[in-house]
XYZ file of C-alpha atoms in Angstrom:
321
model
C 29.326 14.201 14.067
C 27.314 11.865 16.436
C 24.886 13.707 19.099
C 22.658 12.260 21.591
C 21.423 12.366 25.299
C 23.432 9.895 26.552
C 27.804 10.027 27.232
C 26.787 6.551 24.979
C 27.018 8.846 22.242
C 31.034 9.658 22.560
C 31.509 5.303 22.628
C 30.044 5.187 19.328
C 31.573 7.988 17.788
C 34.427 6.586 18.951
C 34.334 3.886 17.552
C 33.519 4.750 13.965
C 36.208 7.800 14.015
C 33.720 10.143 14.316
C 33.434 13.428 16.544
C 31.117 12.789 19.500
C 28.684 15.542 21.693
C 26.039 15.351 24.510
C 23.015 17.127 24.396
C 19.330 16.992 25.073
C 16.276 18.280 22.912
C 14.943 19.653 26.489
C 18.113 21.963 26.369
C 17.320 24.531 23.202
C 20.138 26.723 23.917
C 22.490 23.927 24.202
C 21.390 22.122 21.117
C 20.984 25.185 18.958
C 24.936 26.088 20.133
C 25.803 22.253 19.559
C 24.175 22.910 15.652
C 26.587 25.990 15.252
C 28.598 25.723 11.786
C 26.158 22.297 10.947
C 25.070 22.072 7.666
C 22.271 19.496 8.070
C 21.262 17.363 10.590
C 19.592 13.427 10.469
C 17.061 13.520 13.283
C 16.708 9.651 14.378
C 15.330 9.944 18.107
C 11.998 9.239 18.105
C 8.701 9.347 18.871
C 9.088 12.369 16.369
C 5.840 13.644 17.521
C 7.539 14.367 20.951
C 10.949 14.981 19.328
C 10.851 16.792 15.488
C 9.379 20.234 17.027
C 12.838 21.149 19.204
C 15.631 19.766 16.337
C 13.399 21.749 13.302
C 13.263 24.837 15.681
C 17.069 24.107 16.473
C 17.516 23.873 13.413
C 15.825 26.599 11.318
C 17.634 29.091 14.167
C 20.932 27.343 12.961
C 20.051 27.350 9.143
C 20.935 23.789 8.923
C 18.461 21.567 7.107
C 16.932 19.093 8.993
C 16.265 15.444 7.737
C 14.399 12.474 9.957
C 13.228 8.935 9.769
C 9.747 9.385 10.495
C 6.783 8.193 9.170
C 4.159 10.068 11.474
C 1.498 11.398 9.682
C 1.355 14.316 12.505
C 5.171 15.214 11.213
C 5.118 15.260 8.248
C 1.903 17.897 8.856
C 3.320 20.238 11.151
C 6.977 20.398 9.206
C 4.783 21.016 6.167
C 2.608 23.721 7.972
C 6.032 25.337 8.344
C 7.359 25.692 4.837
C 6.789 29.492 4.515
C 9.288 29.627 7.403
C 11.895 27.320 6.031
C 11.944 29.044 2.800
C 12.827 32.402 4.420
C 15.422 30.551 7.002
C 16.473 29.032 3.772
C 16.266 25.583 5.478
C 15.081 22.378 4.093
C 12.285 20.342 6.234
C 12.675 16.893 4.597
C 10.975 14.514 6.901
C 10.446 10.344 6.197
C 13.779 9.769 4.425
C 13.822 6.423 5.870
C 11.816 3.425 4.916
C 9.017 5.785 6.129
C 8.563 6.841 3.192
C 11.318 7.059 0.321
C 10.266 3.692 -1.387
C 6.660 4.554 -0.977
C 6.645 8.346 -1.807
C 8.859 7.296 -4.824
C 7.000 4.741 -6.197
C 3.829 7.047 -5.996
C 5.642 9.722 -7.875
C 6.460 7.862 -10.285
C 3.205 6.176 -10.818
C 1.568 9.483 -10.942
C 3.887 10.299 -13.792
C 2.620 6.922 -15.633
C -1.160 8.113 -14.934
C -1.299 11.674 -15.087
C -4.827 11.998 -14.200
C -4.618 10.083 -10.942
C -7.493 10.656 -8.436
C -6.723 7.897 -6.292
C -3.561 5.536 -4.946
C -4.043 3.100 -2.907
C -0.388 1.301 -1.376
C 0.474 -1.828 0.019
C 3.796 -3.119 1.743
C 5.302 -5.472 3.522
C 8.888 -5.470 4.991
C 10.244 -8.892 6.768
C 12.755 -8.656 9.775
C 10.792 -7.756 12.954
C 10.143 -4.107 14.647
C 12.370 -1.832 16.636
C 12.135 -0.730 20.023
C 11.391 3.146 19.042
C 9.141 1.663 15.977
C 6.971 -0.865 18.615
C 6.861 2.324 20.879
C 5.820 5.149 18.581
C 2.945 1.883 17.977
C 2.028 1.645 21.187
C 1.719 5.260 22.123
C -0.509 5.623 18.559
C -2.654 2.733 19.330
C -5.678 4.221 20.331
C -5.443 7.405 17.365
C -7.485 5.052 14.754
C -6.603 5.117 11.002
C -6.480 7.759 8.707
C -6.741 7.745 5.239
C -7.406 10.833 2.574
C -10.174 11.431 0.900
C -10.990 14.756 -1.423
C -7.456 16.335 -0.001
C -8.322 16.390 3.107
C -7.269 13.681 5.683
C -10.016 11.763 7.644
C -9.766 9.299 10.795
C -11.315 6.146 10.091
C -11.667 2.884 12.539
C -8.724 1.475 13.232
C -8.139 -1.849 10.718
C -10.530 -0.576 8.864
C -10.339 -1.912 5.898
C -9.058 -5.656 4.956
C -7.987 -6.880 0.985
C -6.003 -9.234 -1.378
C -3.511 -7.935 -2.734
C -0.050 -9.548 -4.926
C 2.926 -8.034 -3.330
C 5.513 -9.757 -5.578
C 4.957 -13.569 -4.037
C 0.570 -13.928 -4.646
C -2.089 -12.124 -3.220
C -1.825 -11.921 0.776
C -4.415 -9.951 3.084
C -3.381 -6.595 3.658
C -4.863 -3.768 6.491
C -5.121 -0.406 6.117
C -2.475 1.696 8.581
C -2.297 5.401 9.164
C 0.922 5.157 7.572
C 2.908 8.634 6.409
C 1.757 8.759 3.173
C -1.310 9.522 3.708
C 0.042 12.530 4.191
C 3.384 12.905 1.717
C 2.029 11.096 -1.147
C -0.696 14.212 -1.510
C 1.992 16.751 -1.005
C 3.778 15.002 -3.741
C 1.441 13.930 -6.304
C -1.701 15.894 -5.804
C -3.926 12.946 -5.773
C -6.746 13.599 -3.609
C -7.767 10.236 -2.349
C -5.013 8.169 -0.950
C -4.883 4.819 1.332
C -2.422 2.406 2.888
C -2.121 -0.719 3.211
C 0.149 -3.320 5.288
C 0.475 -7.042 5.734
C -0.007 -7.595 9.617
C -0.015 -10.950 12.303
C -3.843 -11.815 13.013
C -2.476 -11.011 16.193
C -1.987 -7.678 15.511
C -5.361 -6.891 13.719
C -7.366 -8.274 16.322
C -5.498 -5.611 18.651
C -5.973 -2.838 16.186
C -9.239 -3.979 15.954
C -10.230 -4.364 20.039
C -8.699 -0.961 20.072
C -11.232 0.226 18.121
C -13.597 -0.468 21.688
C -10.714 -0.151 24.460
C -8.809 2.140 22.784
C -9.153 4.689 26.154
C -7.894 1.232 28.490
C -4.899 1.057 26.182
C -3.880 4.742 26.071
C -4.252 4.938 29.819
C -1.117 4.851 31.933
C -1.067 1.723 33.323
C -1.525 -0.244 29.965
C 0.705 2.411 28.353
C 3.763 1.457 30.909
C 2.993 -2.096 30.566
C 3.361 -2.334 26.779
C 6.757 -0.014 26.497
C 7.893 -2.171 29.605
C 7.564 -5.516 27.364
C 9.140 -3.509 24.355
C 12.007 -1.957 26.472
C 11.973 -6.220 27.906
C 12.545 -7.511 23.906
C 15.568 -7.407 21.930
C 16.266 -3.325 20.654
C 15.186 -4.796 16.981
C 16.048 -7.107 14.217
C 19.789 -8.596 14.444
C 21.907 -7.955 11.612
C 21.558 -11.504 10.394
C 17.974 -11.011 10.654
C 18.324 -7.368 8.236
C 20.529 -9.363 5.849
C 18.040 -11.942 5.494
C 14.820 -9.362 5.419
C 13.268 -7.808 2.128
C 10.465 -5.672 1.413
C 8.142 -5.015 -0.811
C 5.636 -2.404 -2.073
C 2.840 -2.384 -4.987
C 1.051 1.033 -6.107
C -1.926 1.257 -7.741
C -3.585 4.803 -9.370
C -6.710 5.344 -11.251
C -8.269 8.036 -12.609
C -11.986 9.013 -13.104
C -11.930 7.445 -16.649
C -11.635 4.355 -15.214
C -7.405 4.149 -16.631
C -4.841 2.479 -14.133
C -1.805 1.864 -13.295
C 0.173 -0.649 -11.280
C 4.242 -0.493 -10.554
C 5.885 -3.244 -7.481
C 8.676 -2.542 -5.751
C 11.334 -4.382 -4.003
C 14.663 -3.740 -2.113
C 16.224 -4.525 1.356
C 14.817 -5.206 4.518
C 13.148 -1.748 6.407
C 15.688 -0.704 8.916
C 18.435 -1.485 6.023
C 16.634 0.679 3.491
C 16.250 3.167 6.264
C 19.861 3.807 6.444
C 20.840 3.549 2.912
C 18.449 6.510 2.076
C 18.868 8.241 5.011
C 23.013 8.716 4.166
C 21.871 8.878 0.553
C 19.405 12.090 1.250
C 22.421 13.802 3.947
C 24.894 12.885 0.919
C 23.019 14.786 -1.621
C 22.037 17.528 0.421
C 25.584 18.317 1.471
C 26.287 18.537 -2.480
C 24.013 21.246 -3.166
C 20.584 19.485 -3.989
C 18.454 20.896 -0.907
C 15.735 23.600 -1.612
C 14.261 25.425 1.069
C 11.150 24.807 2.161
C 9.372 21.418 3.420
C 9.691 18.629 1.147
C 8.938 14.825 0.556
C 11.651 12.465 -0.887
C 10.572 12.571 -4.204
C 9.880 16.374 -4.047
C 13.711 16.521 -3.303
C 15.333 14.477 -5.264
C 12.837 12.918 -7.934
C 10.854 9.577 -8.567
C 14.013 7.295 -9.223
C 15.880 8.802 -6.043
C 15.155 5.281 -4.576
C 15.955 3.088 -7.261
C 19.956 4.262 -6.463
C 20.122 1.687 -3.472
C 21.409 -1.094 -3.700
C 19.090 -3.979 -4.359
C 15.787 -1.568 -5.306
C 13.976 -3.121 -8.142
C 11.177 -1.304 -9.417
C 8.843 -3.309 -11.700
C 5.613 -1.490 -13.793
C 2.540 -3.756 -14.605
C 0.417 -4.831 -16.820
């Protein structure tokens, strides 16, 4: 069953044989009734920050898990902060089961099973293909948060961009910048490894706005700047075409180490972002509908192991030297 907002929604269930209902996440009583008999839900309207809180409570009141795409670090902390909950509603919070973050929170559960004695990961991606509407908003409306990385278990805001490397993605070292991306927060709840950062290969155009942000961060979260960027978003194609998605790849390299000085290193590579974002999306519904969901808040891995990734099509996963 397809469920949105918009009388949109009945079109396209239409037109995949599907059922089709309206409803809002400003109407609880109406989405709660549309989630009776549900078994589990894929949130996809984002920015989750705005949107997870009404589907989980929705939701847990339903006892029907509740799966989303997100890769918000604030998300994935609040659905964890509600675990104790979940585990009585005997519902499953299993946020990022999109690109944000099954590759990533894979690949660091495995690596932490390489190296044991982890203290610190450090991840690095790139995906090829282009951004999304909801993806350049969620962007815009974060743009003046700053980083975030974890350090000692704890997360802490750093300057945005705040860090610059080399690393080898699969095709030679590129420069990569550090993002507040969601595994700051999952890769801790999965792992246990106290200091974690992330990395992404960016446009010099968009590290010198990450970086100006870092001064006019206030100008560009005010209201005016705010409606002018998600006016030129809503103006730009709704994302990459499916020529470009067929085309697109991505890739991801982990690295651990412990206090010893030991290491490990593992790559990654599989489709294009918003491919791999459905894949493992239908992939984590499919195997929570056949009995694999624990209640409680959980990260990819958590749910369904290391290797849950590696059953797309077109994943390779490659350990180092």
């Amino acid at each position: 069953m397809l469920a949105g907002r918009s009388e949109a929604v009945r079109e396209l269930a239409e037109a995949h044989g599907l059922e089709g209902r309206v409803v809002g996440l400003d109407d609880p009583p109406a989405l709660r009734r549309c989630l009776e008999g549900i078994r589990a839900v894929v949130h996809c309207a984002g920015p989750f920050d705005r949107t997870s809180r009404p589907m989980a409570d929705a939701c847990l009141a339903a006892r029907a898990h509740y799966l989303d795409i997100t890769g918000e670090i604030s998300v994935f902390e609040a659905l964890a902060a509600r675990d104790a909950e979940a585990r009585v509603a005997g519902v499953m919070l299993l946020p990022g089961v999109g690109f944000d973050v099954v590759p990533s929170d894979c690949l660091a559960a495995h690596l932490k099973g390489r190296l044991p004695t982890a203290c610190r990961l450090v991840l690095a991606f790139e995906s090829s293909g282009g951004l999304s509407r909801g993806t350049a908003t969620t962007m815009a409306e974060n743009i003046a948060r700053g980083g975030a990385i974890r350090r000692a278990g704890r997360i802490v805001p750093v300057p945005a961009a705040w860090k610059t490397r080399r690393m080898d993605l699969g095709r030679g070292p590129v420069e990569v910048t550090s993002i507040p991306w969601g595994d700051v927060s999952t890769a801790w709840h999965s792992t246990g490894i106290p200091d974690i950062e992330v990395y992404t290969r960016m446009t010099s155009g968009r590290r010198r706005l990450l970086l100006a942000s870092r001064y006019l961060g206030w100008l560009l979260a005010s209201g005016p700047a705010q409606r002018f960027l998600k006016g030129k978003i809503r103006s730009g194609a709704p994302g990459p075409d499916a020529a470009a998605r067929a085309r697109g790849t991505c890739r991801i390299l982990g690295e651990v180490s412990d206090r010893e000085g030991r290491s490990a290193r593992t790559r990654l590579s599989g489709p294009e972002g918003y491919t791999l974002t459905a894949l493992t999306a239908v992939a984590a519904l499919e195997r929570t509908l056949a009995g694999e969901a624990v209640p409680g808040f959980k990260t990819p891995s958590l749910a369904f192991g290391p290797d849950f990734v590696l059953g797309v099509e077109g994943v390779v996963r490659e350990d180092l030297p």
